[in-house]
XYZ file of C-alpha atoms in Angstrom:
773
model
C 0.226 0.009 0.095
C 1.342 3.390 -0.730
C 3.297 5.384 1.977
C 0.527 8.037 1.974
C -2.264 5.751 2.218
C -1.074 3.031 4.913
C -1.084 4.748 8.514
C 2.130 3.890 10.041
C 2.570 1.208 12.796
C -1.163 0.561 13.168
C -2.745 -2.438 14.822
C -4.646 -4.908 12.946
C -7.529 -3.610 11.086
C -6.345 -0.263 10.635
C -6.624 1.084 14.495
C -3.729 2.956 15.588
C -2.858 2.077 19.037
C -2.842 4.488 21.636
C 0.596 5.067 22.577
C 1.152 6.026 18.798
C -1.388 9.130 18.447
C -0.074 12.382 17.621
C -0.035 14.882 20.557
C -2.983 17.217 20.216
C -0.857 19.970 19.225
C 0.307 18.283 15.902
C -3.192 17.164 15.292
C -4.032 20.672 15.184
C -1.085 21.844 13.341
C -2.061 19.377 10.578
C -5.541 20.489 10.364
C -4.767 24.129 10.320
C -1.566 23.492 7.959
C 1.606 25.698 8.996
C 2.082 27.092 5.721
C -1.317 29.023 6.225
C 0.369 31.547 8.689
C 3.301 33.485 7.712
C 6.617 31.865 8.081
C 8.381 32.239 11.401
C 11.712 32.983 11.883
C 13.989 30.696 14.234
C 13.453 32.464 17.515
C 16.673 33.835 19.476
C 18.013 31.757 22.270
C 16.837 32.358 25.559
C 19.419 32.949 28.250
C 18.730 29.503 29.711
C 19.210 27.922 26.289
C 22.582 29.776 25.658
C 23.774 28.414 29.070
C 22.979 25.022 28.426
C 24.319 25.115 24.886
C 27.801 26.327 26.706
C 27.911 23.483 28.910
C 26.983 21.190 26.478
C 29.681 22.198 23.711
C 32.538 22.759 26.413
C 31.340 19.058 27.908
C 32.423 19.552 31.540
C 32.482 21.891 34.682
C 32.246 25.484 34.326
C 33.269 27.999 36.960
C 31.270 31.224 37.267
C 33.696 32.954 35.833
C 34.037 30.944 32.776
C 30.219 30.897 32.362
C 30.402 34.786 32.293
C 33.380 34.696 29.481
C 31.475 32.432 27.893
C 27.885 34.105 27.741
C 29.062 37.374 27.778
C 26.315 39.455 29.397
C 25.515 42.946 28.034
C 25.163 44.590 31.327
C 25.279 44.327 35.107
C 21.488 43.581 35.105
C 21.923 41.053 32.491
C 24.886 39.491 35.153
C 22.438 39.519 37.926
C 19.646 37.863 35.853
C 22.434 35.172 35.070
C 23.412 34.575 38.619
C 19.580 34.165 39.430
C 19.280 31.639 36.762
C 22.238 29.520 38.038
C 21.027 29.767 41.590
C 17.333 28.547 40.653
C 18.788 25.795 38.372
C 20.859 24.545 41.177
C 17.533 24.762 43.518
C 15.734 22.889 40.773
C 18.367 20.221 40.779
C 18.807 21.017 36.694
C 22.406 21.769 37.292
C 24.990 20.449 39.746
C 26.983 23.075 41.398
C 30.129 21.425 43.307
C 32.515 24.141 44.694
C 31.396 26.962 42.458
C 31.468 24.936 39.525
C 28.330 24.176 37.203
C 27.356 21.010 34.988
C 24.450 19.560 33.549
C 23.122 16.732 35.561
C 23.402 13.387 33.345
C 20.334 12.836 31.250
C 18.454 16.197 31.934
C 16.702 18.381 29.621
C 19.592 18.554 26.849
C 20.624 15.953 24.385
C 21.383 15.157 20.947
C 18.698 13.553 18.707
C 17.995 12.865 14.910
C 15.315 15.305 13.724
C 12.151 13.582 11.547
C 9.793 16.338 10.091
C 6.288 15.294 9.386
C 5.199 16.987 5.978
C 2.618 19.144 8.155
C 5.697 20.790 9.751
C 5.870 19.285 13.073
C 8.614 16.918 14.166
C 9.815 14.320 16.125
C 13.551 14.179 17.958
C 14.590 10.604 18.344
C 17.579 10.524 20.916
C 20.878 9.536 19.483
C 22.035 7.581 22.937
C 18.506 7.670 24.999
C 19.291 8.569 28.766
C 16.706 6.693 30.969
C 13.240 8.336 30.793
C 14.178 9.675 27.439
C 13.642 6.258 25.351
C 10.612 7.937 23.602
C 10.725 10.452 20.548
C 9.972 13.845 21.914
C 7.599 16.149 19.994
C 8.814 19.286 18.469
C 6.195 22.059 17.327
C 6.972 23.817 14.230
C 7.611 27.169 15.932
C 10.219 25.116 18.136
C 12.159 23.493 15.328
C 14.659 26.027 15.176
C 15.717 26.283 11.536
C 16.062 22.433 11.599
C 15.502 20.398 8.811
C 14.257 16.438 8.524
C 17.202 14.580 9.258
C 19.322 16.991 11.170
C 21.491 16.008 14.161
C 20.306 18.814 16.703
C 20.590 19.611 20.432
C 17.172 19.068 21.910
C 15.827 21.064 25.003
C 12.926 19.143 26.977
C 10.387 21.550 27.830
C 9.166 20.041 31.009
C 10.391 16.293 31.868
C 7.800 15.467 34.119
C 5.024 15.423 31.647
C 4.265 12.055 30.380
C 4.254 13.451 26.779
C 7.330 15.017 26.064
C 7.543 18.210 24.015
C 10.924 19.982 23.128
C 12.559 22.559 21.052
C 15.702 22.651 19.101
C 18.457 24.513 20.768
C 21.178 23.984 17.907
C 21.692 22.128 14.502
C 24.659 20.316 15.098
C 24.755 18.823 11.726
C 22.854 19.100 8.421
C 21.333 15.712 7.228
C 20.586 16.643 3.939
C 22.358 19.348 1.781
C 21.638 17.911 -1.439
C 18.322 17.173 -2.751
C 15.874 16.519 -5.819
C 12.976 18.667 -6.396
C 10.630 20.715 -9.073
C 12.170 23.938 -10.423
C 9.395 26.680 -10.565
C 10.176 30.444 -10.877
C 13.365 30.620 -9.057
C 12.744 27.982 -6.524
C 13.197 24.194 -6.010
C 10.095 22.536 -3.889
C 11.758 19.559 -2.661
C 10.167 16.124 -3.689
C 10.303 14.977 -0.397
C 7.353 16.865 1.410
C 9.366 16.368 4.955
C 11.300 18.782 3.649
C 9.353 21.903 4.327
C 11.518 24.722 2.717
C 11.889 26.085 -0.760
C 15.490 26.641 -2.147
C 16.494 29.706 -3.452
C 18.512 29.559 -6.790
C 19.429 32.193 -9.132
C 16.973 31.964 -12.031
C 19.490 33.145 -14.448
C 21.696 30.241 -13.877
C 18.339 27.766 -15.391
C 17.063 27.738 -18.867
C 13.148 28.561 -19.378
C 12.663 24.954 -20.643
C 13.838 23.621 -17.219
C 10.808 25.159 -15.667
C 8.625 22.150 -14.067
C 11.115 19.997 -14.415
C 13.216 17.769 -11.828
C 16.394 19.001 -10.739
C 18.947 17.904 -8.484
C 19.948 20.804 -5.760
C 22.705 21.649 -3.358
C 21.943 23.966 -0.407
C 24.491 26.389 0.289
C 23.090 28.463 2.836
C 20.649 27.709 5.531
C 21.352 31.018 7.791
C 19.516 33.669 6.222
C 16.109 31.909 6.300
C 15.747 28.721 7.372
C 12.211 28.181 5.218
C 14.032 29.689 2.020
C 17.407 28.672 2.094
C 19.827 29.307 -0.857
C 21.453 26.894 -3.203
C 22.168 25.994 -6.793
C 20.968 23.395 -9.212
C 23.643 20.635 -10.005
C 21.709 18.919 -12.314
C 18.841 19.171 -14.769
C 17.388 15.521 -14.405
C 14.189 15.840 -16.507
C 10.418 15.392 -16.787
C 8.524 14.056 -13.633
C 6.250 12.118 -15.636
C 8.923 10.005 -17.205
C 9.389 6.671 -15.172
C 12.993 6.773 -15.718
C 13.170 10.205 -14.343
C 10.752 8.922 -10.931
C 13.492 5.967 -10.730
C 16.311 8.806 -10.663
C 14.310 10.653 -8.237
C 14.368 7.875 -5.771
C 18.067 7.123 -6.271
C 19.294 10.552 -5.646
C 16.409 10.814 -2.431
C 17.890 7.522 -0.751
C 21.305 8.385 -1.696
C 21.743 5.199 -3.427
C 25.231 4.425 -5.244
C 24.731 4.309 -8.958
C 27.695 4.976 -10.399
C 30.837 3.088 -10.434
C 34.192 4.182 -9.691
C 36.711 4.365 -12.269
C 38.951 1.843 -10.481
C 36.222 -0.589 -10.030
C 34.984 -0.065 -14.120
C 39.039 -0.464 -14.876
C 39.355 -3.609 -12.770
C 36.568 -5.289 -14.212
C 37.130 -4.276 -17.919
C 40.899 -5.667 -17.028
C 39.378 -9.116 -16.320
C 40.515 -11.986 -18.077
C 38.279 -15.112 -18.107
C 40.582 -18.310 -17.267
C 37.817 -20.803 -17.570
C 39.646 -24.196 -17.122
C 38.731 -27.375 -14.899
C 41.715 -28.203 -12.498
C 42.618 -29.951 -9.298
C 40.076 -27.732 -7.281
C 37.331 -26.900 -9.963
C 35.509 -29.936 -11.802
C 34.258 -30.334 -15.298
C 30.499 -30.388 -15.117
C 30.077 -28.907 -18.523
C 28.445 -32.189 -19.875
C 25.908 -32.090 -16.865
C 22.735 -30.575 -18.826
C 22.226 -27.528 -16.664
C 19.758 -25.088 -17.410
C 18.891 -21.342 -16.434
C 15.023 -20.666 -15.738
C 14.311 -17.070 -15.167
C 12.091 -14.099 -16.009
C 11.637 -12.609 -19.434
C 13.791 -9.864 -19.321
C 16.391 -11.179 -16.696
C 19.896 -10.532 -18.124
C 21.967 -11.538 -14.587
C 21.728 -15.219 -14.746
C 23.415 -16.446 -11.257
C 21.809 -20.143 -11.096
C 21.408 -23.025 -13.114
C 20.041 -26.629 -12.301
C 20.074 -30.175 -13.293
C 18.641 -33.315 -12.275
C 19.085 -37.043 -12.422
C 17.060 -39.820 -11.371
C 18.950 -42.235 -9.049
C 18.317 -45.444 -7.615
C 17.281 -44.158 -4.242
C 15.592 -40.957 -5.867
C 17.174 -37.809 -7.179
C 20.530 -36.265 -7.725
C 19.949 -32.422 -8.027
C 22.710 -29.883 -9.246
C 22.387 -26.027 -8.423
C 25.211 -24.353 -10.114
C 25.693 -20.639 -8.770
C 27.903 -18.304 -10.470
C 31.328 -18.021 -8.854
C 31.618 -14.404 -8.364
C 34.262 -14.973 -5.912
C 36.972 -16.005 -8.366
C 36.558 -12.338 -10.133
C 35.578 -10.021 -6.808
C 38.956 -10.322 -4.544
C 38.651 -9.299 -0.782
C 39.879 -5.713 -0.514
C 39.858 -4.987 -4.174
C 37.980 -1.492 -5.920
C 35.011 -4.155 -7.198
C 34.742 -5.566 -3.794
C 34.504 -2.113 -2.394
C 31.634 -1.084 -4.656
C 29.850 -4.459 -4.178
C 30.129 -4.283 -0.185
C 28.835 -0.292 0.090
C 25.939 -1.131 -2.228
C 25.101 -4.540 -0.697
C 22.493 -5.724 -3.436
C 21.125 -5.073 -6.833
C 18.097 -3.099 -6.786
C 14.868 -3.459 -9.418
C 13.017 -1.037 -10.762
C 10.446 -1.283 -13.730
C 12.587 -1.097 -16.934
C 15.939 -0.626 -14.921
C 18.307 -2.111 -12.551
C 21.195 -0.586 -10.236
C 23.539 -3.461 -10.528
C 26.035 -4.274 -7.228
C 28.363 -5.198 -9.794
C 29.382 -3.879 -13.344
C 27.726 -5.354 -16.479
C 30.891 -6.530 -17.282
C 30.586 -8.899 -14.644
C 27.062 -8.987 -13.739
C 25.612 -9.688 -17.473
C 28.886 -11.494 -18.762
C 31.704 -12.921 -16.868
C 29.425 -14.311 -14.033
C 26.408 -14.627 -15.811
C 25.738 -18.105 -16.801
C 24.676 -17.468 -20.409
C 23.667 -20.570 -22.632
C 26.069 -22.291 -24.391
C 29.514 -20.612 -22.812
C 31.585 -22.105 -20.360
C 31.045 -20.569 -16.995
C 32.723 -20.758 -13.660
C 30.211 -22.007 -10.984
C 29.969 -23.039 -7.487
C 27.950 -26.159 -7.218
C 25.737 -27.766 -4.691
C 25.279 -31.696 -5.463
C 22.122 -32.538 -3.505
C 21.251 -36.207 -3.298
C 17.385 -36.747 -2.132
C 15.171 -40.420 -1.998
C 12.046 -40.505 -3.773
C 10.251 -38.529 -1.187
C 12.308 -35.521 -1.131
C 14.385 -36.210 1.965
C 18.126 -35.216 1.912
C 20.621 -38.050 2.006
C 23.573 -36.267 0.760
C 25.409 -33.143 -0.365
C 28.556 -31.716 -1.840
C 29.926 -28.850 -3.028
C 32.575 -27.978 -5.297
C 33.863 -25.489 -7.541
C 33.384 -26.135 -11.283
C 32.839 -25.240 -15.048
C 29.679 -25.377 -16.437
C 27.689 -24.671 -19.239
C 24.203 -23.917 -19.693
C 22.505 -25.895 -22.287
C 19.549 -23.262 -22.614
C 17.747 -20.458 -21.348
C 14.294 -21.300 -20.147
C 11.650 -18.306 -19.005
C 9.085 -19.122 -16.105
C 6.695 -18.948 -18.723
C 7.873 -21.418 -21.287
C 8.676 -23.747 -18.448
C 4.907 -23.741 -17.278
C 3.784 -24.165 -20.629
C 5.910 -27.696 -21.184
C 4.673 -28.658 -17.767
C 1.127 -28.090 -18.808
C 1.269 -29.135 -22.334
C -0.335 -32.452 -23.918
C 2.576 -35.042 -24.425
C 2.281 -34.518 -28.284
C 2.293 -30.697 -28.067
C 4.310 -28.614 -30.268
C 5.911 -26.899 -27.266
C 7.275 -30.284 -26.028
C 8.530 -31.351 -29.417
C 10.165 -28.115 -29.884
C 12.191 -28.890 -26.601
C 11.939 -32.935 -26.488
C 15.372 -33.195 -24.845
C 14.578 -31.288 -21.720
C 10.740 -32.553 -21.314
C 11.515 -35.429 -18.944
C 14.285 -33.296 -16.894
C 11.861 -30.667 -16.089
C 8.925 -33.014 -15.480
C 11.688 -34.877 -13.073
C 12.352 -31.400 -11.347
C 8.656 -30.546 -10.815
C 8.272 -33.769 -9.172
C 11.422 -33.280 -6.901
C 10.073 -29.518 -6.209
C 6.973 -31.065 -5.425
C 8.118 -33.196 -2.602
C 10.320 -30.907 -1.218
C 7.535 -28.175 -0.737
C 5.409 -31.177 0.765
C 8.293 -31.489 3.404
C 8.697 -28.184 4.177
C 5.027 -27.353 4.543
C 4.833 -30.600 7.160
C 7.122 -28.931 9.216
C 5.561 -25.795 9.492
C 6.992 -23.682 7.038
C 4.800 -20.421 6.428
C 3.199 -19.799 2.953
C 2.224 -16.365 2.659
C 0.411 -15.447 -0.580
C 0.831 -11.880 -0.930
C 0.497 -10.793 -4.821
C 2.293 -7.597 -5.896
C 1.892 -5.310 -8.689
C 3.876 -6.210 -11.764
C 4.484 -2.771 -13.839
C 5.459 -3.168 -17.741
C 6.960 -0.115 -19.626
C 6.506 0.042 -23.374
C 9.169 0.320 -25.893
C 9.243 4.272 -25.243
C 9.639 3.777 -21.307
C 6.143 4.975 -20.663
C 3.912 2.592 -18.294
C 1.868 0.373 -20.353
C 0.404 -1.503 -17.985
C 0.174 -2.294 -14.200
C -1.366 -6.252 -13.471
C -1.185 -8.749 -10.655
C 1.637 -10.982 -10.339
C 1.040 -14.530 -11.274
C 3.295 -17.084 -9.795
C 3.627 -20.093 -11.309
C 4.624 -23.898 -10.607
C 7.752 -23.116 -12.725
C 8.754 -20.335 -10.063
C 8.123 -23.087 -7.296
C 10.247 -25.350 -8.604
C 13.327 -22.640 -8.811
C 12.566 -21.614 -5.801
C 12.488 -24.921 -3.829
C 15.652 -25.761 -5.353
C 17.432 -22.530 -4.135
C 15.882 -23.183 -0.620
C 17.448 -26.632 -0.697
C 20.776 -25.627 -1.405
C 20.689 -22.357 1.170
C 19.676 -24.712 3.883
C 22.458 -27.399 2.642
C 25.261 -24.799 3.032
C 24.249 -23.544 5.962
C 23.491 -26.899 7.881
C 27.241 -27.635 6.292
C 28.635 -24.784 8.333
C 26.614 -25.237 11.692
C 28.531 -28.847 11.698
C 31.421 -27.321 10.882
C 34.452 -26.190 13.021
C 34.329 -22.545 14.736
C 37.007 -21.369 12.826
C 35.189 -22.233 9.599
C 32.426 -20.028 10.832
C 34.847 -17.241 11.706
C 33.222 -15.120 8.957
C 30.016 -17.073 7.960
C 26.852 -14.817 7.854
C 23.394 -16.823 8.235
C 20.200 -15.533 7.126
C 17.852 -15.316 10.239
C 14.270 -14.740 11.282
C 13.453 -14.464 15.091
C 10.207 -15.370 16.453
C 7.764 -12.836 16.299
C 6.489 -9.941 18.920
C 4.468 -11.693 21.247
C 2.349 -8.548 21.769
C 1.633 -8.342 17.901
C 0.731 -11.968 17.931
C -1.685 -11.243 20.527
C -3.211 -8.362 18.735
C -3.686 -9.944 15.700
C -5.475 -13.084 17.683
C -8.092 -10.645 19.019
C -8.469 -9.037 15.612
C -8.790 -12.624 13.947
C -11.509 -13.694 16.682
C -13.687 -11.081 15.661
C -13.891 -12.119 12.221
C -14.148 -15.436 12.490
C -10.877 -16.866 11.536
C -10.249 -20.353 12.992
C -7.291 -20.131 15.417
C -6.121 -23.305 16.649
C -3.637 -24.133 19.446
C -0.178 -22.990 19.963
C -0.364 -19.565 18.827
C 2.601 -18.041 17.418
C 4.562 -21.061 16.124
C 5.428 -21.406 12.651
C 2.810 -24.193 12.224
C 0.100 -22.430 13.764
C 0.688 -19.373 11.283
C 0.900 -21.932 8.244
C -2.516 -23.665 9.283
C -4.362 -19.930 9.338
C -3.012 -19.371 5.973
C -4.403 -22.851 4.873
C -7.779 -22.034 6.683
C -8.537 -19.199 4.258
C -6.687 -19.912 1.375
C -8.520 -19.373 -1.768
C -10.938 -16.964 -0.084
C -11.072 -12.871 -0.414
C -9.422 -13.014 3.365
C -6.083 -14.611 2.388
C -4.902 -11.291 1.172
C -5.902 -9.823 4.076
C -4.904 -12.109 6.809
C -1.588 -12.911 5.295
C -0.744 -9.104 5.233
C -1.566 -8.998 8.951
C 0.083 -12.232 9.956
C 3.330 -10.992 7.983
C 3.135 -7.844 10.257
C 3.576 -9.404 13.157
C 6.798 -10.838 11.983
C 10.321 -9.509 12.586
C 12.255 -8.755 9.348
C 14.559 -11.204 8.501
C 18.255 -10.227 8.711
C 21.920 -11.488 8.650
C 23.918 -12.519 11.514
C 26.689 -14.530 12.322
C 24.437 -15.756 15.466
C 22.489 -18.712 14.188
C 18.766 -18.794 15.738
C 17.129 -20.228 12.582
C 14.510 -19.285 10.319
C 11.139 -19.047 11.694
C 9.129 -18.210 8.435
C 10.946 -21.146 6.946
C 10.390 -23.468 10.141
C 14.356 -24.307 9.105
C 17.273 -24.784 11.735
C 19.862 -23.546 9.280
C 19.747 -21.101 6.486
C 21.739 -19.087 4.654
C 21.814 -17.068 1.157
C 24.036 -18.687 -1.254
C 22.643 -18.618 -4.333
C 22.548 -15.161 -5.889
C 26.253 -13.594 -5.456
C 25.438 -11.773 -8.587
C 23.079 -9.413 -6.841
C 23.626 -9.951 -3.091
C 26.594 -9.332 -1.405
C 25.722 -11.948 1.685
C 25.938 -14.595 -0.676
C 29.428 -13.606 -1.816
C 30.523 -13.918 1.440
C 29.170 -17.336 1.885
C 31.229 -18.384 -1.123
C 34.178 -17.371 0.176
C 33.605 -18.835 3.552
C 32.543 -22.162 1.608
C 35.761 -21.928 -0.662
C 37.981 -21.550 2.545
C 36.177 -24.512 4.033
C 37.159 -26.578 1.033
C 40.755 -25.428 0.701
C 41.920 -23.936 3.842
C 44.807 -22.411 3.006
C 42.538 -19.630 1.094
C 43.399 -16.493 2.709
C 40.744 -13.983 3.820
C 41.890 -10.742 2.453
C 41.145 -7.342 3.881
C 37.372 -6.560 4.178
C 35.895 -3.350 4.586
C 34.168 -4.254 7.943
C 35.506 -4.503 11.402
C 33.957 -7.936 12.108
C 31.339 -9.951 10.500
C 28.637 -9.136 13.092
C 29.104 -4.981 11.823
C 28.724 -6.757 8.064
C 25.833 -8.638 9.087
C 24.093 -5.584 10.443
C 25.327 -2.900 7.412
C 24.220 -5.375 4.798
C 20.657 -5.990 6.323
C 20.402 -2.244 6.241
C 21.184 -1.954 2.504
C 18.574 -4.725 1.794
C 16.010 -2.533 3.872
C 16.907 0.293 2.163
C 16.650 -1.407 -1.356
C 13.427 -2.524 -0.569
C 12.003 0.729 0.409
C 13.231 2.100 -2.612
C 11.709 -0.268 -4.918
C 8.596 0.486 -3.122
C 8.526 3.633 -3.406
C 9.175 3.606 -7.512
C 6.152 1.088 -7.588
C 4.027 3.687 -5.669
C 5.280 6.559 -7.975
C 4.306 4.641 -10.988
C 1.463 3.596 -10.056
C -0.319 6.734 -9.058
C 0.719 8.133 -12.291
C -0.965 5.257 -14.201
C -4.399 5.718 -12.141
C -4.266 9.388 -13.128
C -5.116 7.943 -16.556
C -7.884 5.873 -15.070
C -10.207 8.957 -13.275
C -13.641 7.961 -13.233
C -13.165 4.309 -14.386
C -14.691 1.474 -12.341
C -12.759 -1.560 -10.287
C -12.943 -4.450 -8.409
C -11.142 -4.322 -4.984
C -10.652 -5.777 -1.710
C -11.121 -3.793 1.609
C -7.749 -4.245 3.017
C -8.017 -2.175 6.206
C -10.786 0.129 8.378
C -9.919 3.167 10.163
C -11.454 5.883 11.600
C -10.945 7.898 8.108
C -12.461 5.290 6.124
C -11.304 2.277 4.118
C -8.213 1.194 2.665
C -8.853 -0.852 -0.774
C -6.750 -2.823 -3.055
C -7.406 -3.223 -6.759
C -7.697 -6.996 -7.629
C -6.092 -6.846 -11.058
C -3.242 -4.718 -10.125
C -2.747 -4.493 -6.381
C -2.958 -0.697 -6.635
C -3.775 0.633 -3.066
C -5.935 3.755 -2.331
C -8.386 5.016 0.177
C -12.216 5.457 0.405
C -12.543 8.506 2.922
C -15.782 8.093 5.399
C -16.687 11.829 4.245
C -17.191 10.372 0.609
C -19.172 7.684 1.762
C -22.601 9.854 1.038
C -25.226 7.456 0.760
C -25.461 6.814 4.324
C -23.784 7.944 7.732
C -21.257 5.697 8.680
C -19.526 4.739 12.186
C -16.556 2.570 12.731
C -17.243 -0.567 15.276
C -13.561 -0.893 16.247
C -14.210 -3.960 17.983
C -15.323 -5.578 15.155
C -12.850 -3.563 12.518
C -15.786 -2.565 10.290
C -17.943 0.886 9.287
C -21.514 0.197 9.691
C -24.025 2.406 7.821
C -26.685 3.880 10.468
C -29.564 3.872 8.202
C -29.224 1.066 5.702
C -27.361 -0.956 8.280
C -24.587 -2.219 5.721
C -21.608 -3.434 7.055
C -18.437 -2.964 5.474
C -15.611 -5.286 6.466
C -11.947 -6.133 6.178
C -11.960 -8.721 3.488
C -15.289 -7.763 1.593
C -14.963 -7.592 -2.633
C -16.237 -4.243 -3.481
C -16.682 -2.269 -6.680
C -14.928 1.107 -6.229
C -14.695 4.127 -8.705
C -11.352 6.100 -8.846
C -12.446 9.472 -7.575
C -9.041 11.285 -7.289
C -5.682 10.998 -7.975
C -3.044 13.204 -5.534
C 0.565 12.581 -7.469
C 2.942 14.855 -5.683
C 1.166 13.171 -2.228
C 1.003 9.671 -4.092
C -2.473 9.160 -2.822
C -5.542 7.458 -4.653
C -9.357 7.860 -3.644
C -11.931 5.773 -4.476
C -15.512 5.791 -4.093
C -17.809 3.006 -3.802
C -20.282 1.722 -6.705
C -22.492 0.391 -4.679
C -24.588 -2.440 -6.736
C -27.098 -5.309 -5.806
C -24.641 -8.169 -7.667
C -21.261 -7.621 -5.982
C -18.376 -9.768 -7.750
C -18.322 -13.573 -6.117
C -16.100 -14.315 -3.239
C -13.591 -16.510 -4.883
C -13.171 -13.802 -7.732
C -9.619 -12.635 -8.038
C -9.154 -14.583 -4.830
C -7.297 -17.543 -6.321
C -5.650 -16.336 -9.572
C -1.959 -17.092 -9.161
C -2.230 -18.224 -5.519
C 0.559 -20.867 -4.957
C 1.413 -20.178 -1.268
C 5.094 -18.877 -1.669
C 7.366 -18.914 1.670
C 8.365 -15.380 3.238
C 11.754 -15.884 1.807
C 11.169 -16.861 -1.998
C 8.307 -13.933 -2.128
C 10.691 -11.926 -4.165
C 13.352 -13.999 -6.061
C 15.728 -10.806 -6.457
C 16.702 -10.581 -3.077
C 14.531 -11.995 -0.563
C 14.854 -15.788 -0.793
């Protein structure tokens, strides 16, 4: 759901938890709008604030004369006022006064924080190192921002520390969080794209062409001091038309400060690489094994290939992964770029790669009919899919064919004599065998309690000119599951190997862990589920409990809503050297091994596996202090990538829907809140809202206990999970918000319409093959 459509951190059903409600003053500011009044310049610091700032900046105890020299009172009257202030602050136990020296009491009133600003003008300061009693964010009213902006490192003074809901003011901006930003240029001003930056950047209009009016620009702020609401700056680059999808991706790249151009040193190193693709004592020749790749229609970086053999006991599966570690050595310029990017980022029509194309689309990519270096997991299974053996080796392989998911699905679904089978005769039996093994693996995984979330997503397609051609619901096929099951099996096999290995072998190894969900969030979900009659079963909070709930609503309109709400109870998967298992997969051991072209943690796992197989291999000099730090950093890079991908999707969705105002669509009610309804369109999974004020056929009240709206006159009930027809009433492009109004009809779509299409029960780690496997 788009950022401005989904209220942050809500309880199930859209009800905001009491402790997360905005202060009354914030709500008043939101209703009035801070730009309606004349701009306020930062007020001059009071003597008390100046004193606090002096004591904090010098970081120690100051004598009376040192304070006078520091504050320089202008008159004897001002000095007497200062003396009275010192006495009063001492009596109030705000200051310590020992032997004539003054210091701030620990944790009292003044501390460093990071400022987050709401588009409506107020802010919240998050303490950098929260002292006792200061764990919560501090509300900062607009007049007390003191010229600070979103993301700034600031010094905050708490107004009244005795209040439960703490408010404060900014005493000083310690460091500007943003000096470069993207925005729209209009009449000598740059209007930031991110509405949390509430200022307008003044630029010299003579430095900009008249043709650039209304274009997206990259600007740099050069002076905040004159007027914090209108800082001075300059335009660094004109990016282009805001309606161009490619420019929307550029906006997100700059807004999130995503690395998108490689250093000359990294590019030179990549171009100088010479492929030496030869078998040897430490590299098996597997070119005769009929590997194939199975990927999306537009994929160019093929990092995995598979092959299968039937054996007397069952199956032998080859999962061969591009050997990126052969080319990217620790401490090299290429390694530097790859680590600090952490992952490739996928936008419609564009990829921001982790590695230069010389590697990602050429040397490392397992293209058909070319010899390539690989790391191969050779996995043996019995007829029921139970693992009975594993081996890992560096290898030389050759992909025998480049399949797409759609083509594999056609072959699996086709009649024995169909043309598609005849043209791929040599691969028909292996693909069918793969499908059989994948089915057995999925069955075993489900039996142990692995959770099969079913959350469709929007698939945005661009035409040849780069314009938005369509937005449709993703359709997950058996062919997707086939590859995903094999990648899961390989990832688990590698992780199990390291869990059983000596501690030294695990020194630089990163697991992919998924911790147990927050019990309070599970309790909130249980409370919600009971109100809508979802069967809950026993042992709440276990993987099998989650899986059974998903199975109980499978194929119904509720499935999407319940899956989404269950997913929100869970913690985010992350990278760590400490193995605590993977809750969502119900796996005791899990890692990421299968995508080193586009995920740096996989490259680290390859290096660890190389050292395990050939212990004399050196470690090199990494870019992190220890593997714990690397896990935290790479987890953060993944989250940033996911956020950026979602934002681009939202930006393109609203532009697409702007062309469909007045049209009708079938949707599902995904949330009920005080403001109205959240609705997801069934065919495209574009999200929007229905304000309760626009429900003009009746007077509706929210039934918070049962998470629904009730019409007082008609008795109409609008519940989460209901299928309704809506019309696009308005699209607010800058706010990325879509407003729907319901089209009430006697005949609604049947409960199953749109609910079963493409439903195949993906585990949480396989939902997005690009990264989250």
